[in-house]
mmCIF file of N, CA, C and O in Angstrom:
data_model
loop_
_atom_site.group_PDB
_atom_site.id
_atom_site.type_symbol
_atom_site.label_atom_id
_atom_site.label_comp_id
_atom_site.label_asym_id
_atom_site.label_seq_id
_atom_site.Cartn_x
_atom_site.Cartn_y
_atom_site.Cartn_z
ATOM 1 N N MET A 237 4.191 -12.183 4.122
ATOM 2 C CA MET A 237 3.514 -12.280 2.843
ATOM 3 C C MET A 237 4.485 -12.864 1.824
ATOM 4 O O MET A 237 5.630 -12.473 1.757
ATOM 5 N N ARG A 238 4.011 -13.746 1.021
ATOM 6 C CA ARG A 238 4.870 -14.411 0.059
ATOM 7 C C ARG A 238 4.700 -13.871 -1.356
ATOM 8 O O ARG A 238 5.130 -14.501 -2.308
ATOM 9 N N SER A 239 4.106 -12.726 -1.492
ATOM 10 C CA SER A 239 3.868 -12.181 -2.827
ATOM 11 C C SER A 239 5.160 -11.954 -3.595
ATOM 12 O O SER A 239 5.169 -12.011 -4.819
ATOM 13 N N ARG A 240 6.252 -11.732 -2.887
ATOM 14 C CA ARG A 240 7.525 -11.491 -3.569
ATOM 15 C C ARG A 240 7.929 -12.667 -4.447
ATOM 16 O O ARG A 240 8.667 -12.503 -5.396
ATOM 17 N N TYR A 241 7.431 -13.865 -4.128
ATOM 18 C CA TYR A 241 7.767 -15.039 -4.927
ATOM 19 C C TYR A 241 6.970 -15.095 -6.229
ATOM 20 O O TYR A 241 7.366 -15.750 -7.172
ATOM 21 N N TYR A 242 5.832 -14.439 -6.260
ATOM 22 C CA TYR A 242 4.919 -14.558 -7.397
ATOM 23 C C TYR A 242 4.743 -13.280 -8.197
ATOM 24 O O TYR A 242 4.280 -13.317 -9.324
ATOM 25 N N ILE A 243 5.085 -12.155 -7.635
ATOM 26 C CA ILE A 243 4.785 -10.861 -8.249
ATOM 27 C C ILE A 243 5.411 -10.700 -9.626
ATOM 28 O O ILE A 243 4.876 -10.004 -10.476
ATOM 29 N N GLY A 244 6.531 -11.367 -9.874
ATOM 30 C CA GLY A 244 7.197 -11.249 -11.165
ATOM 31 C C GLY A 244 6.585 -12.091 -12.275
ATOM 32 O O GLY A 244 6.923 -11.917 -13.446
ATOM 33 N N GLN A 245 5.683 -12.988 -11.931
ATOM 34 C CA GLN A 245 5.056 -13.827 -12.949
ATOM 35 C C GLN A 245 4.088 -13.001 -13.781
ATOM 36 O O GLN A 245 3.357 -12.164 -13.265
ATOM 37 N N SER A 246 4.087 -13.247 -15.067
ATOM 38 C CA SER A 246 3.300 -12.405 -15.980
ATOM 39 C C SER A 246 1.804 -12.429 -15.666
ATOM 40 O O SER A 246 1.146 -11.387 -15.743
ATOM 41 N N LYS A 247 1.244 -13.567 -15.309
ATOM 42 C CA LYS A 247 -0.188 -13.622 -14.981
ATOM 43 C C LYS A 247 -0.503 -12.813 -13.732
ATOM 44 O O LYS A 247 -1.507 -12.105 -13.676
ATOM 45 N N VAL A 248 0.360 -12.906 -12.748
ATOM 46 C CA VAL A 248 0.153 -12.158 -11.504
ATOM 47 C C VAL A 248 0.284 -10.669 -11.779
ATOM 48 O O VAL A 248 -0.530 -9.861 -11.306
ATOM 49 N N GLN A 249 1.286 -10.277 -12.538
ATOM 50 C CA GLN A 249 1.474 -8.867 -12.867
ATOM 51 C C GLN A 249 0.288 -8.325 -13.662
ATOM 52 O O GLN A 249 -0.165 -7.196 -13.426
ATOM 53 N N ALA A 250 -0.242 -9.130 -14.571
ATOM 54 C CA ALA A 250 -1.414 -8.703 -15.354
ATOM 55 C C ALA A 250 -2.617 -8.467 -14.447
ATOM 56 O O ALA A 250 -3.357 -7.486 -14.626
ATOM 57 N N GLU A 251 -2.821 -9.338 -13.477
ATOM 58 C CA GLU A 251 -3.946 -9.175 -12.555
ATOM 59 C C GLU A 251 -3.738 -7.974 -11.629
ATOM 60 O O GLU A 251 -4.689 -7.264 -11.304
ATOM 61 N N LEU A 252 -2.506 -7.747 -11.212
ATOM 62 C CA LEU A 252 -2.200 -6.574 -10.395
ATOM 63 C C LEU A 252 -2.464 -5.294 -11.180
ATOM 64 O O LEU A 252 -3.072 -4.346 -10.661
ATOM 65 N N ASP A 253 -2.053 -5.282 -12.445
ATOM 66 C CA ASP A 253 -2.323 -4.122 -13.307
ATOM 67 C C ASP A 253 -3.820 -3.887 -13.456
ATOM 68 O O ASP A 253 -4.292 -2.747 -13.423
ATOM 69 N N LYS A 254 -4.577 -4.972 -13.595
ATOM 70 C CA LYS A 254 -6.038 -4.874 -13.727
ATOM 71 C C LYS A 254 -6.648 -4.317 -12.435
ATOM 72 O O LYS A 254 -7.547 -3.473 -12.480
ATOM 73 N N LEU A 255 -6.163 -4.785 -11.292
ATOM 74 C CA LEU A 255 -6.652 -4.291 -10.010
ATOM 75 C C LEU A 255 -6.413 -2.795 -9.869
ATOM 76 O O LEU A 255 -7.324 -2.038 -9.511
ATOM 77 N N VAL A 256 -5.196 -2.353 -10.168
ATOM 78 C CA VAL A 256 -4.867 -0.925 -10.069
ATOM 79 C C VAL A 256 -5.725 -0.116 -11.041
ATOM 80 O O VAL A 256 -6.238 0.949 -10.687
ATOM 81 N N MET A 257 -5.911 -0.626 -12.250
ATOM 82 C CA MET A 257 -6.746 0.060 -13.238
ATOM 83 C C MET A 257 -8.181 0.197 -12.716
ATOM 84 O O MET A 257 -8.791 1.272 -12.810
ATOM 85 N N ASN A 258 -8.727 -0.881 -12.152
ATOM 86 C CA ASN A 258 -10.091 -0.834 -11.618
ATOM 87 C C ASN A 258 -10.204 0.129 -10.438
ATOM 88 O O ASN A 258 -11.193 0.859 -10.319
ATOM 89 N N LEU A 259 -9.209 0.118 -9.565
ATOM 90 C CA LEU A 259 -9.239 1.043 -8.434
ATOM 91 C C LEU A 259 -9.144 2.494 -8.900
ATOM 92 O O LEU A 259 -9.786 3.378 -8.327
ATOM 93 N N ASN A 260 -8.355 2.745 -9.931
ATOM 94 C CA ASN A 260 -8.297 4.093 -10.502
ATOM 95 C C ASN A 260 -9.633 4.494 -11.101
ATOM 96 O O ASN A 260 -10.073 5.630 -10.954
ATOM 97 N N TYR A 261 -10.289 3.561 -11.765
ATOM 98 C CA TYR A 261 -11.547 3.858 -12.452
ATOM 99 C C TYR A 261 -12.700 4.040 -11.457
ATOM 100 O O TYR A 261 -13.464 5.007 -11.542
ATOM 101 N N TYR A 262 -12.841 3.104 -10.512
ATOM 102 C CA TYR A 262 -13.984 3.117 -9.607
ATOM 103 C C TYR A 262 -13.732 3.886 -8.308
ATOM 104 O O TYR A 262 -14.662 4.223 -7.593
ATOM 105 N N GLY A 263 -12.474 4.130 -7.993
ATOM 106 C CA GLY A 263 -12.148 4.824 -6.751
ATOM 107 C C GLY A 263 -11.995 3.853 -5.589
ATOM 108 O O GLY A 263 -12.321 2.677 -5.688
ATOM 109 N N ILE A 264 -11.497 4.372 -4.501
ATOM 110 C CA ILE A 264 -11.249 3.562 -3.316
ATOM 111 C C ILE A 264 -12.130 4.081 -2.193
ATOM 112 O O ILE A 264 -12.052 5.249 -1.804
ATOM 113 N N ASN A 265 -12.961 3.220 -1.669
ATOM 114 C CA ASN A 265 -13.884 3.552 -0.598
ATOM 115 C C ASN A 265 -13.101 3.914 0.668
ATOM 116 O O ASN A 265 -12.231 3.165 1.099
ATOM 117 N N LEU A 266 -13.417 5.052 1.257
ATOM 118 C CA LEU A 266 -12.682 5.505 2.439
ATOM 119 C C LEU A 266 -12.882 4.593 3.643
ATOM 120 O O LEU A 266 -11.974 4.440 4.460
ATOM 121 N N ALA A 267 -14.047 3.971 3.756
ATOM 122 C CA ALA A 267 -14.270 3.049 4.880
ATOM 123 C C ALA A 267 -13.329 1.846 4.773
ATOM 124 O O ALA A 267 -12.751 1.411 5.769
ATOM 125 N N LEU A 268 -13.164 1.318 3.571
ATOM 126 C CA LEU A 268 -12.233 0.203 3.385
ATOM 127 C C LEU A 268 -10.797 0.658 3.584
ATOM 128 O O LEU A 268 -9.982 -0.064 4.164
ATOM 129 N N LEU A 269 -10.485 1.848 3.110
ATOM 130 C CA LEU A 269 -9.140 2.373 3.287
ATOM 131 C C LEU A 269 -8.824 2.518 4.779
ATOM 132 O O LEU A 269 -7.743 2.136 5.232
ATOM 133 N N SER A 270 -9.776 3.008 5.555
ATOM 134 C CA SER A 270 -9.534 3.168 6.992
ATOM 135 C C SER A 270 -9.367 1.824 7.681
ATOM 136 O O SER A 270 -8.616 1.707 8.651
ATOM 137 N N GLN A 271 -10.035 0.801 7.176
ATOM 138 C CA GLN A 271 -9.940 -0.526 7.785
ATOM 139 C C GLN A 271 -8.609 -1.205 7.482
ATOM 140 O O GLN A 271 -8.012 -1.822 8.362
ATOM 141 N N PHE A 272 -8.144 -1.110 6.247
ATOM 142 C CA PHE A 272 -6.976 -1.878 5.827
ATOM 143 C C PHE A 272 -5.683 -1.064 5.742
ATOM 144 O O PHE A 272 -4.595 -1.629 5.772
ATOM 145 N N MET A 273 -5.794 0.255 5.637
ATOM 146 C CA MET A 273 -4.616 1.123 5.565
ATOM 147 C C MET A 273 -4.870 2.378 6.398
ATOM 148 O O MET A 273 -4.990 3.486 5.861
ATOM 149 N N PRO A 274 -4.965 2.232 7.719
ATOM 150 C CA PRO A 274 -5.364 3.372 8.559
ATOM 151 C C PRO A 274 -4.417 4.565 8.512
ATOM 152 O O PRO A 274 -4.874 5.706 8.597
ATOM 153 N N ILE A 275 -3.142 4.322 8.385
ATOM 154 C CA ILE A 275 -2.192 5.442 8.323
ATOM 155 C C ILE A 275 -2.388 6.227 7.034
ATOM 156 O O ILE A 275 -2.428 7.459 7.037
ATOM 157 N N GLN A 276 -2.561 5.506 5.926
ATOM 158 C CA GLN A 276 -2.779 6.172 4.649
ATOM 159 C C GLN A 276 -4.149 6.862 4.627
ATOM 160 O O GLN A 276 -4.290 7.941 4.046
ATOM 161 N N TYR A 277 -5.133 6.262 5.270
ATOM 162 C CA TYR A 277 -6.455 6.882 5.373
ATOM 163 C C TYR A 277 -6.350 8.264 6.021
ATOM 164 O O TYR A 277 -6.915 9.239 5.524
ATOM 165 N N THR A 278 -5.622 8.325 7.124
ATOM 166 C CA THR A 278 -5.448 9.601 7.817
ATOM 167 C C THR A 278 -4.780 10.619 6.906
ATOM 168 O O THR A 278 -5.197 11.785 6.842
ATOM 169 N N LYS A 279 -3.760 10.202 6.187
ATOM 170 C CA LYS A 279 -3.056 11.118 5.274
ATOM 171 C C LYS A 279 -3.984 11.585 4.152
ATOM 172 O O LYS A 279 -3.934 12.758 3.755
ATOM 173 N N VAL A 280 -4.824 10.702 3.646
ATOM 174 C CA VAL A 280 -5.784 11.083 2.596
ATOM 175 C C VAL A 280 -6.765 12.106 3.159
ATOM 176 O O VAL A 280 -7.032 13.131 2.524
ATOM 177 N N ARG A 281 -7.302 11.847 4.340
ATOM 178 C CA ARG A 281 -8.267 12.771 4.950
ATOM 179 C C ARG A 281 -7.655 14.138 5.236
ATOM 180 O O ARG A 281 -8.339 15.158 5.162
ATOM 181 N N GLU A 282 -6.356 14.153 5.554
ATOM 182 C CA GLU A 282 -5.672 15.420 5.831
ATOM 183 C C GLU A 282 -5.192 16.108 4.557
ATOM 184 O O GLU A 282 -4.610 17.192 4.622
ATOM 185 N N GLY A 283 -5.391 15.487 3.401
ATOM 186 C CA GLY A 283 -4.959 16.071 2.137
ATOM 187 C C GLY A 283 -3.467 15.929 1.878
ATOM 188 O O GLY A 283 -2.929 16.585 0.996
ATOM 189 N N LYS A 284 -2.803 15.062 2.616
ATOM 190 C CA LYS A 284 -1.358 14.875 2.466
ATOM 191 C C LYS A 284 -1.001 13.748 1.497
ATOM 192 O O LYS A 284 0.169 13.579 1.161
ATOM 193 N N LEU A 285 -2.003 12.982 1.070
ATOM 194 C CA LEU A 285 -1.779 11.829 0.193
ATOM 195 C C LEU A 285 -2.974 11.677 -0.735
ATOM 196 O O LEU A 285 -4.131 11.803 -0.290
ATOM 197 N N ALA A 286 -2.698 11.415 -1.992
ATOM 198 C CA ALA A 286 -3.775 11.209 -2.962
ATOM 199 C C ALA A 286 -4.426 9.849 -2.734
ATOM 200 O O ALA A 286 -3.759 8.873 -2.403
ATOM 201 N N ASN A 287 -5.729 9.792 -2.917
ATOM 202 C CA ASN A 287 -6.460 8.529 -2.784
ATOM 203 C C ASN A 287 -6.394 7.781 -4.119
ATOM 204 O O ASN A 287 -7.400 7.549 -4.781
ATOM 205 N N LYS A 288 -5.187 7.450 -4.505
ATOM 206 C CA LYS A 288 -4.908 6.723 -5.744
ATOM 207 C C LYS A 288 -4.084 5.498 -5.398
ATOM 208 O O LYS A 288 -3.202 5.555 -4.529
ATOM 209 N N PRO A 289 -4.334 4.387 -6.065
ATOM 210 C CA PRO A 289 -3.658 3.142 -5.696
ATOM 211 C C PRO A 289 -2.133 3.232 -5.684
ATOM 212 O O PRO A 289 -1.499 2.756 -4.745
ATOM 213 N N GLU A 290 -1.549 3.864 -6.685
ATOM 214 C CA GLU A 290 -0.089 3.942 -6.752
ATOM 215 C C GLU A 290 0.471 4.709 -5.563
ATOM 216 O O GLU A 290 1.445 4.302 -4.935
ATOM 217 N N ALA A 291 -0.158 5.831 -5.228
ATOM 218 C CA ALA A 291 0.298 6.654 -4.107
ATOM 219 C C ALA A 291 0.135 5.908 -2.788
ATOM 220 O O ALA A 291 1.023 5.949 -1.925
ATOM 221 N N LEU A 292 -0.977 5.222 -2.629
ATOM 222 C CA LEU A 292 -1.230 4.469 -1.403
ATOM 223 C C LEU A 292 -0.237 3.321 -1.235
ATOM 224 O O LEU A 292 0.294 3.099 -0.145
ATOM 225 N N ILE A 293 0.020 2.598 -2.309
ATOM 226 C CA ILE A 293 0.972 1.487 -2.268
ATOM 227 C C ILE A 293 2.358 1.989 -1.903
ATOM 228 O O ILE A 293 3.025 1.434 -1.017
ATOM 229 N N GLN A 294 2.797 3.043 -2.564
ATOM 230 C CA GLN A 294 4.134 3.578 -2.289
ATOM 231 C C GLN A 294 4.256 4.065 -0.847
ATOM 232 O O GLN A 294 5.276 3.842 -0.182
ATOM 233 N N ASP A 295 3.219 4.725 -0.353
ATOM 234 C CA ASP A 295 3.268 5.228 1.015
ATOM 235 C C ASP A 295 3.280 4.080 2.018
ATOM 236 O O ASP A 295 3.988 4.142 3.024
ATOM 237 N N ARG A 296 2.520 3.026 1.752
ATOM 238 C CA ARG A 296 2.504 1.869 2.662
ATOM 239 C C ARG A 296 3.860 1.179 2.667
ATOM 240 O O ARG A 296 4.333 0.739 3.721
ATOM 241 N N ILE A 297 4.509 1.092 1.525
ATOM 242 C CA ILE A 297 5.849 0.508 1.457
ATOM 243 C C ILE A 297 6.822 1.369 2.256
ATOM 244 O O ILE A 297 7.629 0.844 3.040
ATOM 245 N N ARG A 298 6.752 2.698 2.088
ATOM 246 C CA ARG A 298 7.617 3.591 2.863
ATOM 247 C C ARG A 298 7.391 3.408 4.359
ATOM 248 O O ARG A 298 8.333 3.388 5.156
ATOM 249 N N ASN A 299 6.117 3.268 4.749
ATOM 250 C CA ASN A 299 5.775 3.072 6.151
ATOM 251 C C ASN A 299 6.403 1.786 6.689
ATOM 252 O O ASN A 299 6.956 1.770 7.794
ATOM 253 N N THR A 300 6.356 0.720 5.921
ATOM 254 C CA THR A 300 6.950 -0.552 6.332
ATOM 255 C C THR A 300 8.464 -0.430 6.450
ATOM 256 O O THR A 300 9.061 -0.916 7.423
ATOM 257 N N ILE A 301 9.087 0.224 5.498
ATOM 258 C CA ILE A 301 10.545 0.427 5.548
ATOM 259 C C ILE A 301 10.910 1.250 6.783
ATOM 260 O O ILE A 301 11.888 0.937 7.486
ATOM 261 N N ASP A 302 10.131 2.283 7.069
ATOM 262 C CA ASP A 302 10.388 3.098 8.265
ATOM 263 C C ASP A 302 10.298 2.256 9.542
ATOM 264 O O ASP A 302 11.098 2.417 10.464
ATOM 265 N N GLU A 303 9.311 1.351 9.596
ATOM 266 C CA GLU A 303 9.165 0.476 10.767
ATOM 267 C C GLU A 303 10.382 -0.428 10.931
ATOM 268 O O GLU A 303 10.891 -0.605 12.036
ATOM 269 N N TYR A 304 10.855 -1.018 9.847
ATOM 270 C CA TYR A 304 12.039 -1.867 9.905
ATOM 271 C C TYR A 304 13.276 -1.061 10.286
ATOM 272 O O TYR A 304 14.101 -1.513 11.077
ATOM 273 N N THR A 305 13.408 0.136 9.732
ATOM 274 C CA THR A 305 14.553 0.987 10.056
ATOM 275 C C THR A 305 14.551 1.330 11.543
ATOM 276 O O THR A 305 15.580 1.234 12.219
ATOM 277 N N PHE A 306 13.407 1.721 12.059
ATOM 278 C CA PHE A 306 13.298 2.047 13.478
ATOM 279 C C PHE A 306 13.650 0.834 14.342
ATOM 280 O O PHE A 306 14.411 0.942 15.301
ATOM 281 N N ALA A 307 13.122 -0.329 13.984
ATOM 282 C CA ALA A 307 13.355 -1.542 14.773
ATOM 283 C C ALA A 307 14.822 -1.951 14.771
ATOM 284 O O ALA A 307 15.334 -2.428 15.786
ATOM 285 N N THR A 308 15.498 -1.750 13.668
ATOM 286 C CA THR A 308 16.897 -2.195 13.583
ATOM 287 C C THR A 308 17.865 -1.186 14.163
ATOM 288 O O THR A 308 19.043 -1.502 14.333
ATOM 289 N N GLN A 309 17.426 0.006 14.491
ATOM 290 C CA GLN A 309 18.321 1.031 15.036
ATOM 291 C C GLN A 309 18.094 1.271 16.533
ATOM 292 O O GLN A 309 18.598 2.252 17.075
ATOM 293 N N GLN A 310 17.380 0.390 17.193
ATOM 294 C CA GLN A 310 17.084 0.590 18.622
ATOM 295 C C GLN A 310 18.358 0.641 19.469
ATOM 296 O O GLN A 310 18.431 1.390 20.433
ATOM 297 N N GLY A 311 19.360 -0.145 19.126
ATOM 298 C CA GLY A 311 20.587 -0.153 19.895
ATOM 299 C C GLY A 311 21.430 1.087 19.693
ATOM 300 O O GLY A 311 22.345 1.359 20.459
ATOM 301 N N LEU A 312 21.124 1.862 18.661
ATOM 302 C CA LEU A 312 21.903 3.061 18.350
ATOM 303 C C LEU A 312 21.388 4.301 19.063
ATOM 304 O O LEU A 312 22.036 5.325 19.067
ATOM 305 N N LEU A 313 20.231 4.184 19.657
ATOM 306 C CA LEU A 313 19.619 5.358 20.319
ATOM 307 C C LEU A 313 20.194 5.594 21.689
ATOM 308 O O LEU A 313 20.598 4.785 22.410
#
């Protein structure tokens, strides 16, 4: 994903803020959450994660970091 190149631009940040605001206002459909963020969906259903955009984004980032950490430490096991 190339979002890292654009995320700092003011127009992109404004649209991201608008998206998060809309998701907070209207809520996040669990069917869509299960389709696009299945790990976070499971955590939401188990009550371990709030169904809020900020919480979901942070958890998905943590999940990605964990995957990279695991992949880079295979030789150490």
